[in-house]
Structure formats: structure tokens, C-alpha cells
CSV table of C-alpha atoms in Angstrom, one decimal:
chain,number,residue,atom,x,y,z
A,1391,MET,CA,0.1,35.8,40.7
A,1392,ARG,CA,-1.4,34.4,37.5
A,1393,LEU,CA,-0.3,31.1,36.1
A,1394,THR,CA,-0.8,30.6,32.3
A,1395,ILE,CA,-0.9,27.0,31.0
A,1396,ASN,CA,-0.6,26.3,27.3
A,1397,GLN,CA,-1.6,22.7,27.0
A,1398,TYR,CA,-1.0,21.0,23.7
A,1399,ALA,CA,-2.6,17.7,22.8
A,1400,TYR,CA,0.6,15.7,22.7
A,1401,PHE,CA,0.6,12.4,24.5
A,1402,ASP,CA,2.0,13.1,27.9
A,1403,SER,CA,3.3,16.5,26.9
A,1404,LEU,CA,2.6,19.9,28.5
A,1405,VAL,CA,4.0,23.4,28.0
A,1406,PHE,CA,4.0,25.6,31.1
A,1407,SER,CA,4.9,29.3,31.3
A,1408,LEU,CA,4.9,32.0,33.9
A,1409,ASN,CA,3.7,34.9,31.7
A,1410,GLN,CA,7.1,35.2,30.0
A,1411,PRO,CA,8.6,32.9,27.3
A,1412,SER,CA,11.8,32.5,29.2
A,1413,GLY,CA,10.0,30.7,31.9
A,1414,ALA,CA,8.5,28.1,29.7
A,1415,HIS,CA,9.2,24.5,30.4
A,1416,MET,CA,8.4,21.6,28.0
A,1417,ARG,CA,8.4,17.9,28.4
A,1418,GLN,CA,8.1,16.7,24.8
A,1419,ASN,CA,7.3,13.3,23.4
A,1420,HIS,CA,7.6,13.1,19.6
A,1421,VAL,CA,4.0,12.4,18.6
A,1422,TYR,CA,1.9,14.2,16.0
A,1423,LEU,CA,0.1,17.4,17.1
A,1424,VAL,CA,-3.6,17.1,17.4
A,1425,ASP,CA,-5.1,20.4,18.7
A,1426,THR,CA,-4.4,23.3,21.0
A,1427,TYR,CA,-6.1,24.3,24.2
A,1428,HIS,CA,-5.4,27.4,26.3
A,1429,PHE,CA,-6.4,27.8,29.9
A,1430,VAL,CA,-5.9,30.7,32.4
A,1431,VAL,CA,-6.1,29.9,36.1
A,1432,GLU,CA,-5.9,32.8,38.5
A,1433,THR,CA,-4.9,32.7,42.2
A,1434,GLU,CA,-5.0,28.9,42.4
A,1435,VAL,CA,-1.3,28.4,43.0
A,1436,ARG,CA,0.6,30.6,45.4
A,1437,TRP,CA,4.2,30.8,46.5
A,1438,ASP,CA,5.3,32.6,49.7
A,1439,MET,CA,8.5,34.1,48.4
A,1440,PRO,CA,9.5,37.7,47.9
A,1441,SER,CA,9.6,38.8,44.3
A,1442,SER,CA,13.0,40.4,44.9
A,1443,THR,CA,14.7,37.1,45.6
A,1444,PRO,CA,17.2,36.6,42.8
A,1445,ASP,CA,16.3,33.0,42.2
A,1446,SER,CA,12.6,33.5,42.6
A,1447,ALA,CA,11.8,32.9,38.9
A,1448,SER,CA,13.9,29.7,38.9
A,1449,ARG,CA,12.1,28.5,42.1
A,1450,ARG,CA,8.7,29.3,40.6
A,1451,ARG,CA,9.5,27.4,37.4
A,1452,THR,CA,10.6,24.4,39.5
A,1453,ALA,CA,7.4,24.6,41.4
A,1454,VAL,CA,5.4,24.7,38.2
A,1455,ARG,CA,7.2,21.5,37.0
A,1456,SER,CA,6.5,19.7,40.3
A,1457,LEU,CA,2.8,20.7,40.2
A,1458,ALA,CA,2.4,19.9,36.5
A,1459,ALA,CA,-0.1,17.1,36.9
A,1460,ASP,CA,-2.2,18.8,39.6
A,1461,VAL,CA,-2.4,22.1,37.7
A,1462,GLY,CA,-3.2,20.3,34.5
A,1463,GLY,CA,-6.1,18.5,36.2
A,1464,LEU,CA,-7.2,21.8,37.8
A,1465,ALA,CA,-7.3,23.6,34.5
A,1466,ALA,CA,-9.3,20.8,32.9
A,1467,SER,CA,-11.9,20.7,35.6
A,1468,ARG,CA,-12.3,24.3,36.9
A,1469,PRO,CA,-14.5,26.8,35.0
A,1470,ALA,CA,-13.0,29.9,33.5
A,1471,PRO,CA,-12.8,33.0,35.7
A,1472,THR,CA,-15.6,35.6,35.7
A,1473,GLY,CA,-15.4,37.8,32.6
A,1474,ARG,CA,-13.6,35.3,30.4
A,1475,ALA,CA,-15.1,33.2,27.7
A,1476,PRO,CA,-15.5,29.5,28.7
A,1477,THR,CA,-12.9,27.2,27.2
A,1478,ALA,CA,-13.1,23.6,26.2
A,1479,PRO,CA,-11.8,21.2,28.8
A,1480,ALA,CA,-8.4,19.7,28.2
A,1481,PRO,CA,-8.3,16.0,27.2
A,1482,PRO,CA,-6.9,13.7,29.9
A,1483,VAL,CA,-3.6,13.5,28.2
A,1484,ALA,CA,-1.6,11.3,30.5
A,1485,ALA,CA,-4.5,8.9,31.2
A,1486,GLU,CA,-5.3,8.7,27.5
A,1487,HIS,CA,-1.7,7.9,26.7
A,1488,GLY,CA,-1.6,5.2,29.4
A,1489,ARG,CA,-4.7,3.5,28.1
A,1490,THR,CA,-3.5,3.9,24.5
A,1491,ALA,CA,0.0,2.5,25.2
A,1492,TRP,CA,-1.5,-0.4,27.1
A,1493,LEU,CA,-3.8,-1.3,24.2
A,1494,ALA,CA,-1.0,-0.9,21.8
A,1495,ASP,CA,1.2,-3.3,23.8
A,1496,LEU,CA,-1.6,-5.8,24.1
A,1497,GLY,CA,-2.1,-5.6,20.3
A,1498,VAL,CA,1.6,-6.1,19.6
A,1499,LEU,CA,1.7,-9.1,22.0
A,1500,GLY,CA,-1.3,-10.5,20.1
A,1501,VAL,CA,0.7,-10.1,16.9
A,1502,ALA,CA,3.6,-12.0,18.4
A,1503,VAL,CA,1.2,-14.8,19.5
A,1504,VAL,CA,-0.4,-15.0,16.0
A,1505,TRP,CA,3.0,-15.0,14.2
A,1506,GLY,CA,4.2,-17.7,16.6
A,1507,SER,CA,1.3,-19.8,15.5
A,1508,THR,CA,2.0,-19.2,11.8
A,1509,TYR,CA,5.0,-21.6,11.8
A,1510,VAL,CA,2.7,-24.5,12.8
A,1511,ALA,CA,0.1,-23.4,10.3
A,1512,MET,CA,2.7,-23.2,7.4
A,1513,GLN,CA,4.1,-26.6,8.2
A,1514,TRP,CA,0.6,-28.2,8.4
A,1515,SER,CA,-0.5,-26.6,5.1
A,1516,GLY,CA,2.4,-28.3,3.3
A,1517,ARG,CA,0.3,-31.5,3.3
A,1518,PHE,CA,-2.2,-30.0,0.9
A,1519,ILE,CA,-0.7,-27.1,-1.2
A,1520,SER,CA,2.6,-26.0,-2.8
A,1521,VAL,CA,4.6,-23.0,-1.6
A,1522,PRO,CA,3.7,-20.6,-4.4
A,1523,ALA,CA,0.0,-21.4,-4.4
A,1524,PHE,CA,0.0,-21.0,-0.7
A,1525,LEU,CA,1.7,-17.6,-0.9
A,1526,PHE,CA,-0.7,-16.4,-3.5
A,1527,LEU,CA,-3.8,-17.4,-1.6
A,1528,ARG,CA,-2.6,-16.1,1.8
A,1529,PHE,CA,-1.3,-12.7,0.6
A,1530,ALA,CA,-4.2,-12.1,-1.8
A,1531,MET,CA,-6.5,-12.5,1.1
A,1532,GLY,CA,-4.4,-10.3,3.4
A,1533,ALA,CA,-3.9,-7.5,0.9
A,1534,SER,CA,-7.6,-7.6,-0.1
A,1535,THR,CA,-8.6,-7.3,3.6
A,1536,ILE,CA,-6.4,-4.2,4.1
A,1537,VAL,CA,-7.9,-2.6,1.0
A,1538,VAL,CA,-11.4,-3.2,2.4
A,1539,LEU,CA,-10.5,-1.9,5.9
A,1540,ALA,CA,-8.5,1.1,4.7
A,1541,PRO,CA,-9.8,2.2,1.3
A,1542,ARG,CA,-9.0,5.9,1.6
A,1543,ALA,CA,-5.4,5.2,2.4
A,1544,TRP,CA,-4.7,4.2,-1.2
A,1545,ARG,CA,-5.5,7.6,-2.5
A,1546,GLY,CA,-2.5,9.5,-3.6
A,1547,LEU,CA,-0.3,6.5,-4.3
A,1548,THR,CA,2.8,7.8,-6.0
A,1549,ARG,CA,5.2,6.3,-8.5
A,1550,GLN,CA,7.9,6.4,-5.9
A,1551,GLU,CA,5.9,4.4,-3.5
A,1552,MET,CA,5.0,1.9,-6.3
A,1553,SER,CA,8.6,1.5,-7.3
A,1554,ILE,CA,9.9,1.0,-3.7
A,1555,GLY,CA,7.0,-1.4,-2.9
A,1556,ALA,CA,7.6,-3.4,-6.1
A,1557,LEU,CA,11.4,-3.7,-5.4
A,1558,PHE,CA,11.1,-4.7,-1.8
A,1559,GLY,CA,8.1,-6.8,-2.5
A,1560,CYS,CA,10.3,-9.0,-4.7
A,1561,LEU,CA,12.7,-9.4,-1.8
A,1562,LEU,CA,9.9,-10.1,0.5
A,1563,PHE,CA,8.6,-12.8,-1.8
A,1564,GLY,CA,12.0,-14.5,-1.7
A,1565,ILE,CA,12.1,-14.3,2.1
A,1566,LEU,CA,8.6,-15.8,2.5
A,1567,TYR,CA,9.2,-18.5,-0.1
A,1568,LEU,CA,12.3,-19.7,1.7
A,1569,GLU,CA,10.6,-19.4,5.1
A,1570,THR,CA,7.6,-21.3,4.0
A,1571,LEU,CA,9.7,-24.0,2.3
A,1572,GLY,CA,12.1,-24.3,5.2
A,1573,VAL,CA,9.5,-24.7,7.9
A,1574,ARG,CA,8.2,-27.7,6.0
A,1575,HIS,CA,11.6,-29.5,6.4
A,1576,THR,CA,12.4,-28.7,10.0
A,1577,LEU,CA,10.8,-28.2,13.3
A,1578,ALA,CA,8.4,-25.3,13.6
A,1579,SER,CA,10.0,-24.3,16.9
A,1580,ASN,CA,13.5,-24.2,15.2
A,1581,ALA,CA,12.1,-22.0,12.4
A,1582,GLY,CA,10.7,-19.5,15.0
A,1583,PHE,CA,14.1,-19.2,16.8
A,1584,LEU,CA,16.3,-19.1,13.7
A,1585,ILE,CA,14.3,-16.5,11.8
A,1586,SER,CA,14.9,-14.1,14.7
A,1587,LEU,CA,18.6,-14.0,13.9
A,1588,SER,CA,17.9,-11.2,11.5
A,1589,VAL,CA,17.9,-8.9,14.5
A,1590,ILE,CA,21.6,-9.6,15.0
A,1591,LEU,CA,22.4,-9.7,11.3
A,1592,VAL,CA,21.1,-6.2,10.6
A,1593,PRO,CA,23.7,-4.2,12.5
A,1594,LEU,CA,26.5,-6.5,11.2
A,1595,ILE,CA,25.4,-5.8,7.6
A,1596,GLU,CA,25.2,-2.1,8.3
A,1597,ARG,CA,28.7,-2.2,9.8
A,1598,THR,CA,30.2,-4.2,6.9
A,1599,PHE,CA,28.6,-2.4,3.9
A,1600,LEU,CA,27.5,1.0,5.2
A,1601,ARG,CA,30.3,1.6,7.7
A,1602,ALA,CA,27.7,2.4,10.3
A,1603,ARG,CA,28.6,2.5,14.0
A,1604,ILE,CA,27.0,-0.3,16.0
A,1605,ALA,CA,26.8,-1.2,19.7
A,1606,ARG,CA,29.9,-3.0,20.9
A,1607,VAL,CA,27.7,-5.6,22.6
A,1608,THR,CA,26.6,-6.8,19.1
A,1609,TYR,CA,29.8,-8.8,18.6
A,1610,PRO,CA,29.5,-11.0,21.7
A,1611,LEU,CA,25.8,-11.3,21.1
A,1612,THR,CA,26.6,-12.6,17.6
A,1613,LEU,CA,28.8,-15.4,19.1
A,1614,VAL,CA,26.0,-16.2,21.6
A,1615,SER,CA,23.4,-16.5,18.8
A,1616,LEU,CA,25.8,-18.7,16.7
A,1617,ALA,CA,26.2,-21.0,19.6
A,1618,GLY,CA,22.4,-21.1,20.0
A,1619,CYS,CA,22.1,-21.9,16.3
A,1620,ALA,CA,24.5,-24.8,16.6
A,1621,LEU,CA,22.6,-26.3,19.5
A,1622,LEU,CA,19.3,-25.9,17.6
A,1623,THR,CA,20.4,-27.3,14.2
A,1624,LEU,CA,22.6,-30.2,15.3
A,1625,ASP,CA,20.0,-33.0,15.2
A,1626,ARG,CA,21.2,-36.2,17.1
A,1627,GLY,CA,24.8,-35.9,16.4
A,1628,PHE,CA,26.4,-33.6,13.9
A,1629,THR,CA,23.8,-33.6,11.1
A,1630,VAL,CA,22.0,-30.5,10.1
A,1631,ARG,CA,18.5,-30.3,8.8
A,1632,GLY,CA,18.1,-28.9,5.3
A,1633,GLY,CA,15.2,-26.8,6.5
A,1634,ASP,CA,17.3,-25.1,9.1
A,1635,LEU,CA,19.7,-23.9,6.4
A,1636,ILE,CA,16.8,-22.6,4.3
A,1637,ILE,CA,15.5,-20.7,7.3
A,1638,LEU,CA,18.9,-19.2,7.9
A,1639,GLY,CA,19.0,-18.0,4.3
A,1640,ALA,CA,15.6,-16.4,4.8
A,1641,ALA,CA,16.9,-14.6,7.9
A,1642,LEU,CA,19.9,-13.3,6.0
A,1643,ILE,CA,17.8,-12.0,3.1
A,1644,ARG,CA,15.4,-10.4,5.6
A,1645,ALA,CA,18.3,-8.5,7.3
A,1646,VAL,CA,19.5,-7.3,3.9
A,1647,GLN,CA,16.0,-6.1,3.0
A,1648,ILE,CA,15.6,-4.2,6.2
A,1649,VAL,CA,19.0,-2.5,5.7
A,1650,LEU,CA,18.2,-1.6,2.1
A,1651,PHE,CA,14.8,-0.3,2.9
A,1652,SER,CA,16.1,1.9,5.6
A,1653,SER,CA,18.8,3.4,3.4
A,1654,GLN,CA,16.7,3.7,0.3
A,1655,SER,CA,13.7,5.3,2.0
A,1656,LYS,CA,15.6,7.7,4.3
A,1657,GLY,CA,14.5,11.3,3.7
A,1658,ARG,CA,11.7,10.4,1.3
A,1659,ASP,CA,8.1,11.3,2.0
A,1660,ILE,CA,6.4,7.9,1.6
A,1661,SER,CA,3.4,6.3,3.2
A,1662,LEU,CA,4.3,3.1,5.1
A,1663,LEU,CA,0.8,1.9,4.6
A,1664,ARG,CA,0.8,2.2,0.8
A,1665,VAL,CA,4.4,0.9,0.4
A,1666,THR,CA,3.7,-2.2,2.4
A,1667,GLY,CA,0.4,-2.7,0.7
A,1668,VAL,CA,2.2,-2.8,-2.6
A,1669,GLU,CA,4.6,-5.3,-1.2
A,1670,LEU,CA,1.8,-7.6,-0.2
A,1671,TRP,CA,0.3,-7.5,-3.7
A,1672,VAL,CA,3.7,-8.2,-5.2
A,1673,VAL,CA,4.1,-11.3,-3.0
A,1674,ALA,CA,0.6,-12.5,-4.1
A,1675,CYS,CA,1.4,-11.9,-7.8
A,1676,GLY,CA,4.8,-13.6,-7.4
A,1677,GLY,CA,3.1,-16.7,-6.0
A,1678,LEU,CA,0.5,-16.6,-8.8
A,1679,LEU,CA,3.3,-16.3,-11.5
A,1680,VAL,CA,5.3,-19.2,-10.1
A,1681,SER,CA,2.2,-21.3,-9.8
A,1682,LEU,CA,1.5,-20.8,-13.5
A,1683,PHE,CA,4.6,-22.8,-14.3
A,1684,ARG,CA,2.7,-25.8,-13.1
A,1685,PRO,CA,-0.9,-24.8,-13.9
A,1686,GLY,CA,-2.4,-28.2,-13.7
A,1687,ARG,CA,-1.1,-29.0,-10.2
A,1688,SER,CA,-2.0,-25.5,-8.9
A,1689,VAL,CA,-5.6,-25.7,-10.2
A,1690,HIS,CA,-5.9,-29.2,-8.7
A,1691,GLU,CA,-4.6,-28.1,-5.3
A,1692,ALA,CA,-6.9,-25.1,-5.2
A,1693,THR,CA,-10.0,-27.1,-6.2
A,1694,HIS,CA,-9.2,-30.1,-3.9
A,1695,LEU,CA,-8.2,-28.2,-0.7
A,1696,PRO,CA,-10.1,-29.5,2.3
A,1697,GLY,CA,-12.2,-27.0,4.3
A,1698,GLU,CA,-9.8,-26.9,7.2
A,1699,ALA,CA,-7.0,-26.0,4.9
A,1700,TRP,CA,-9.0,-23.0,3.6
A,1701,LEU,CA,-9.7,-22.0,7.2
A,1702,VAL,CA,-5.9,-22.1,8.0
A,1703,ILE,CA,-5.1,-20.0,4.9
A,1704,ALA,CA,-7.8,-17.5,5.7
A,1705,TYR,CA,-6.4,-17.3,9.3
A,1706,LEU,CA,-2.9,-16.6,8.0
A,1707,GLY,CA,-4.2,-14.0,5.5
A,1708,VAL,CA,-6.6,-12.1,7.8
A,1709,ALA,CA,-4.9,-12.5,11.2
A,1710,GLY,CA,-1.3,-13.2,10.2
A,1711,THR,CA,-1.2,-10.5,7.6
A,1712,ALA,CA,-3.9,-7.9,7.7
A,1713,PHE,CA,-4.4,-7.8,11.5
A,1714,ALA,CA,-0.7,-7.9,12.1
A,1715,PHE,CA,0.1,-5.1,9.7
A,1716,LEU,CA,-2.7,-2.7,10.9
A,1717,THR,CA,-1.9,-3.4,14.5
A,1718,GLN,CA,1.7,-2.6,14.1
A,1719,LEU,CA,0.7,0.7,12.4
A,1720,TYR,CA,-1.5,1.5,15.4
A,1721,ALA,CA,1.3,0.6,17.8
A,1722,ALA,CA,3.8,2.7,15.9
A,1723,ARG,CA,1.6,5.8,16.6
A,1724,ALA,CA,0.7,4.9,20.2
A,1725,SER,CA,3.8,3.3,21.6
A,1726,SER,CA,7.6,3.5,21.0
A,1727,PRO,CA,9.7,1.4,18.6
A,1728,THR,CA,11.6,0.0,21.5
A,1729,ARG,CA,8.5,-1.3,23.3
A,1730,VAL,CA,7.2,-2.7,20.0
A,1731,GLY,CA,10.5,-4.5,19.2
A,1732,LEU,CA,10.8,-6.0,22.7
A,1733,MET,CA,7.2,-7.3,22.6
A,1734,MET,CA,7.8,-8.8,19.2
A,1735,SER,CA,10.9,-10.6,20.6
A,1736,THR,CA,8.5,-13.0,22.3
A,1737,GLU,CA,7.4,-14.5,19.0
A,1738,PRO,CA,9.9,-17.4,19.0
A,1739,PHE,CA,8.7,-18.4,22.5
A,1740,PHE,CA,5.1,-18.6,21.2
A,1741,ALA,CA,6.3,-20.5,18.2
A,1742,ALA,CA,7.9,-23.1,20.5
A,1743,VAL,CA,4.8,-23.3,22.6
A,1744,PHE,CA,2.5,-23.9,19.6
A,1745,ALA,CA,4.9,-26.5,18.2
A,1746,VAL,CA,4.9,-28.5,21.4
A,1747,VAL,CA,1.2,-28.2,22.0
A,1748,LEU,CA,-0.2,-28.7,18.5
A,1749,LEU,CA,2.5,-30.7,16.7
A,1750,SER,CA,3.8,-32.6,19.8
A,1751,GLU,CA,7.4,-31.6,19.0
A,1752,ASN,CA,9.8,-32.8,21.6
A,1753,LEU,CA,12.3,-30.1,22.6
A,1754,GLY,CA,15.2,-31.6,24.5
A,1755,PRO,CA,17.6,-29.7,26.8
A,1756,THR,CA,19.9,-29.0,23.9
A,1757,GLN,CA,17.2,-27.4,21.7
A,1758,LEU,CA,15.8,-25.5,24.7
A,1759,THR,CA,19.3,-24.1,25.5
A,1760,GLY,CA,20.0,-23.2,21.9
A,1761,GLY,CA,16.6,-21.5,21.5
A,1762,GLY,CA,17.1,-19.6,24.7
A,1763,LEU,CA,20.5,-18.3,23.6
A,1764,VAL,CA,19.1,-17.1,20.3
A,1765,LEU,CA,16.1,-15.5,21.9
A,1766,LEU,CA,18.4,-13.8,24.5
A,1767,SER,CA,20.7,-12.5,21.9
A,1768,ALA,CA,17.8,-11.1,19.8
A,1769,TYR,CA,16.3,-9.4,22.9
A,1770,LEU,CA,19.5,-7.9,24.0
A,1771,GLY,CA,20.3,-6.9,20.5
A,1772,ARG,CA,17.1,-4.9,20.2
A,1773,TRP,CA,17.7,-3.3,23.5
A,1774,ALA,CA,21.3,-2.3,22.6
A,1775,ASP,CA,20.2,-0.9,19.2
A,1776,ALA,CA,17.4,1.1,20.9
A,1777,ARG,CA,19.9,2.7,23.3
A,1778,ARG,CA,22.3,3.5,20.5
A,1779,LEU,CA,19.5,5.2,18.5
A,1780,ALA,CA,18.2,7.1,21.5
A,1781,SER,CA,21.7,8.6,22.1
A,1782,ARG,CA,21.9,10.1,18.6
A,1783,PRO,CA,21.2,13.8,18.3
A,1784,GLU,CA,18.6,13.2,15.6
A,1785,SER,CA,16.7,10.7,17.7
A,1786,PRO,CA,12.9,11.1,17.8
A,1787,ALA,CA,13.1,12.5,21.3
A,1788,ALA,CA,15.0,15.5,20.1
A,1789,ALA,CA,13.1,15.9,16.8
A,1790,PRO,CA,11.4,19.2,16.1
A,1791,VAL,CA,7.8,19.5,16.8
A,1792,PRO,CA,5.6,19.1,13.8
A,1793,PRO,CA,3.8,22.3,12.7
A,1794,GLU,CA,0.3,22.9,14.0
A,1795,GLY,CA,-2.3,21.2,11.8
A,1796,ALA,CA,-0.3,18.0,11.3
A,1797,THR,CA,-2.7,15.4,12.7
A,1798,ARG,CA,-2.3,11.8,13.8
A,1799,ARG,CA,-5.2,10.8,11.6
A,1800,GLY,CA,-3.3,10.9,8.3
A,1801,PRO,CA,-1.4,8.0,6.8
A,1802,LEU,CA,1.6,7.1,8.9
A,1803,ARG,CA,4.8,8.1,7.2
A,1804,ARG,CA,8.2,6.7,8.2
A,1805,SER,CA,11.7,6.6,6.8
A,1806,TYR,CA,12.4,3.0,7.7
A,1807,GLY,CA,11.1,-0.3,6.7
A,1808,THR,CA,8.5,-2.7,8.0
A,1809,ASP,CA,8.7,-6.2,9.3
A,1810,PRO,CA,8.8,-8.5,6.3
A,1811,ARG,CA,6.2,-11.0,7.6
A,1812,THR,CA,3.3,-8.6,7.5
């Protein structure tokens, strides 16, 4: 018999058929279509079954599924039969996906490490520079780096992308202003744990204002996270640090921003790269405008910054902003939102590690227990939300295949928002 293999360059996706469309079997992963390869392999796979058997076609299809990997490798390595034009070898799809996903996970873990260190850096920078001047320098450096690294991505910027980026850039400025101010009046480890509460707040806001269905486990996880907050914020008795309250305000605004971005951008053809780039420039301009209210102090701070402070700000702008943003875009193409979210859930852990090592913060059993509860609730919240989204009929796994010619090289387009700290 003759086995025809239509192999499409999806990650980990193959289409097999036995000379008739009804026998086709497809394992699809929703990734952009790259190219098409067609191979014909004759007399390489044989089945000892009479053709008159009623279920022979079904058994043959099952055999094709079980031999998918072997036949794919055979088609990629064996030359074309005599009399047929040679065909290009198939790319090692599964192996490529494994390497790409591994690199994506490693990059996202690196982002979590970098963002964990930013709380220490933001607290330390408070000795030399005000919050608005700090935001201007950091995000001007970060946005400029992205423009230099991806200049072509800005072509085709639309008014819709400008308006969405400007609106949510203002919200992002408020989030980062509170976050930067709050971390200067509390422990850096506390800030890392408390800001992750936005993971729990997002589904609660969706349920309250959008009447969206949420996972039932969200409610007990909310109680667990509140208990963790209480253990974190109660400092030697029943006093609460003012910085902790400011960080909680930043987490609340962040959750609102994520919900609004998701609802406002749904169904719109927008470039995530360009929208977030506009947001970064809005944050930089916001810091500059607020700094102009005290021009004398701002100029004095900028001209008298020590060299190590410039290095810290450059680190936050390049690594904590540009690198983090571009890495997440790469991971969004090569990995899954669930994997990215779970890897990013380790950020509070790294924040605590850097706070203890670099700032000599002393985390007692109470703070460790509270931080663990907050981290656990955020982790389980991401997992529960990922399961809820995967069960929807319109989930990415069930999405239609993009038409041929849509490549992964173009600007990433999404209908949901970015992490505000990019």
C-alpha cells in the first residue's frame, strides 16, 4: 500500500492520511503556519490484514497514529522514490519544538529572576532619586532599547493602537508609581509577595463587574491569600507598614488594568508589541511631566547621580524592561500561556532571596508563612484559571488553523493584555 504524509510545519503537529480525506488524522497545536512539505513513501509500512475486513480502515488509521513519529522521521531522511522529483527534507518538528520550548522556559525564568531583583534595585535607588525622575529614566532607556532592537515593528502603527497604548499607559504609570513608592517604605520581600495578589484579584473583578464565570477554587484561594497578607503586613504586633498598603493599591490597579485591557482589546486586530511600546513611552513621559513640577530638584538629582545609581537604572531599563518584554513575546510564540504564567509565579520567591542576600532583610517564621500562602494562592490561581480557559470551546487548542501564508515572523497579535511591569 502507499502511505501519503502531508506534514505541515506546525510545532509538534502532523497531518496523516491514507489516500482518502476521511482517513486523515490531525494532532493540532495552535501555532502560526510556517510552510508546507509533502512526502510520498511507498512500501515502507505494511499491515498484514485483508482489505475486506470491515474495520481495516480504522485499524490502519490507528497504526498510522501509533507510527507517526517513526514515519515522520523516515519521510524526512529517505530519498524520494524513483521517478519522482526530490523533495525538501522535513524540519525536525518535535525536536525543534522541544528545544524552542526549553529556551522559552529558560528565558521566562530569567525574567522572573530579573523582576525579583528589581524590588531591591527600586528600594536602593530611593536614596538618590525621586520616583517620577526614576520612572522617566528607566522607561526612556527601556523603550529606546526596544526601538533600536525592533525598528521594523513600529511600521504600521495605527490610531487604535496609539489610543489603547495611551489609555493603558496612564494606568501603567499609576501602577508603577505606587509600586516604586511603596517598595521604598516596606520590605522588598513584602512588595514581591503582595504585588502577586493581582492574580487572585483579576477573576474576582471579572466576576463582580463583568459577570464572568470563575473557577470555584478562586474563593477559598482568596481567603488563603488574605491570610498570607495579614501575616506579611503585621509588623511586630498589629501595626501595618504604609508601604504595604501602597503596594496593595498597586496590585488592585494592576488587576483592573488587566481586566480592562482584555475586554477593550478583544476582537481587535492590534499588535501587542506596538501597544506595549506606546505604554512604555507614556510611562516615561508621565515621569518627565511630574518631574517638571519640581524642575530644580529633578535636574539636581540627574546631574548628581553616582555612577552605581546610573548602572542600576540602566539595568532596570535594559534588563528589567526591554529584555523582559522581548523575552515574553518570544515565549508567547514558543510556549503556552500556562507555562509562562507558572514560571512567572516564581518571581516573589526570587524577590525574597535577593532581599535577604543583598539587603540583609530578616524574614521570620511569620513572614515566611505569609509569603508562602500568598505565593501558593497565586500559583494555584493561575493553574485553575488555565484549566478554566482550556475547557472553553473557543480555547486556543480548538481554534481554527490560520490560513497558509500566515507566518510566525510577523508582529505578535493578541487580544489580551501584557504584564504591566514590562
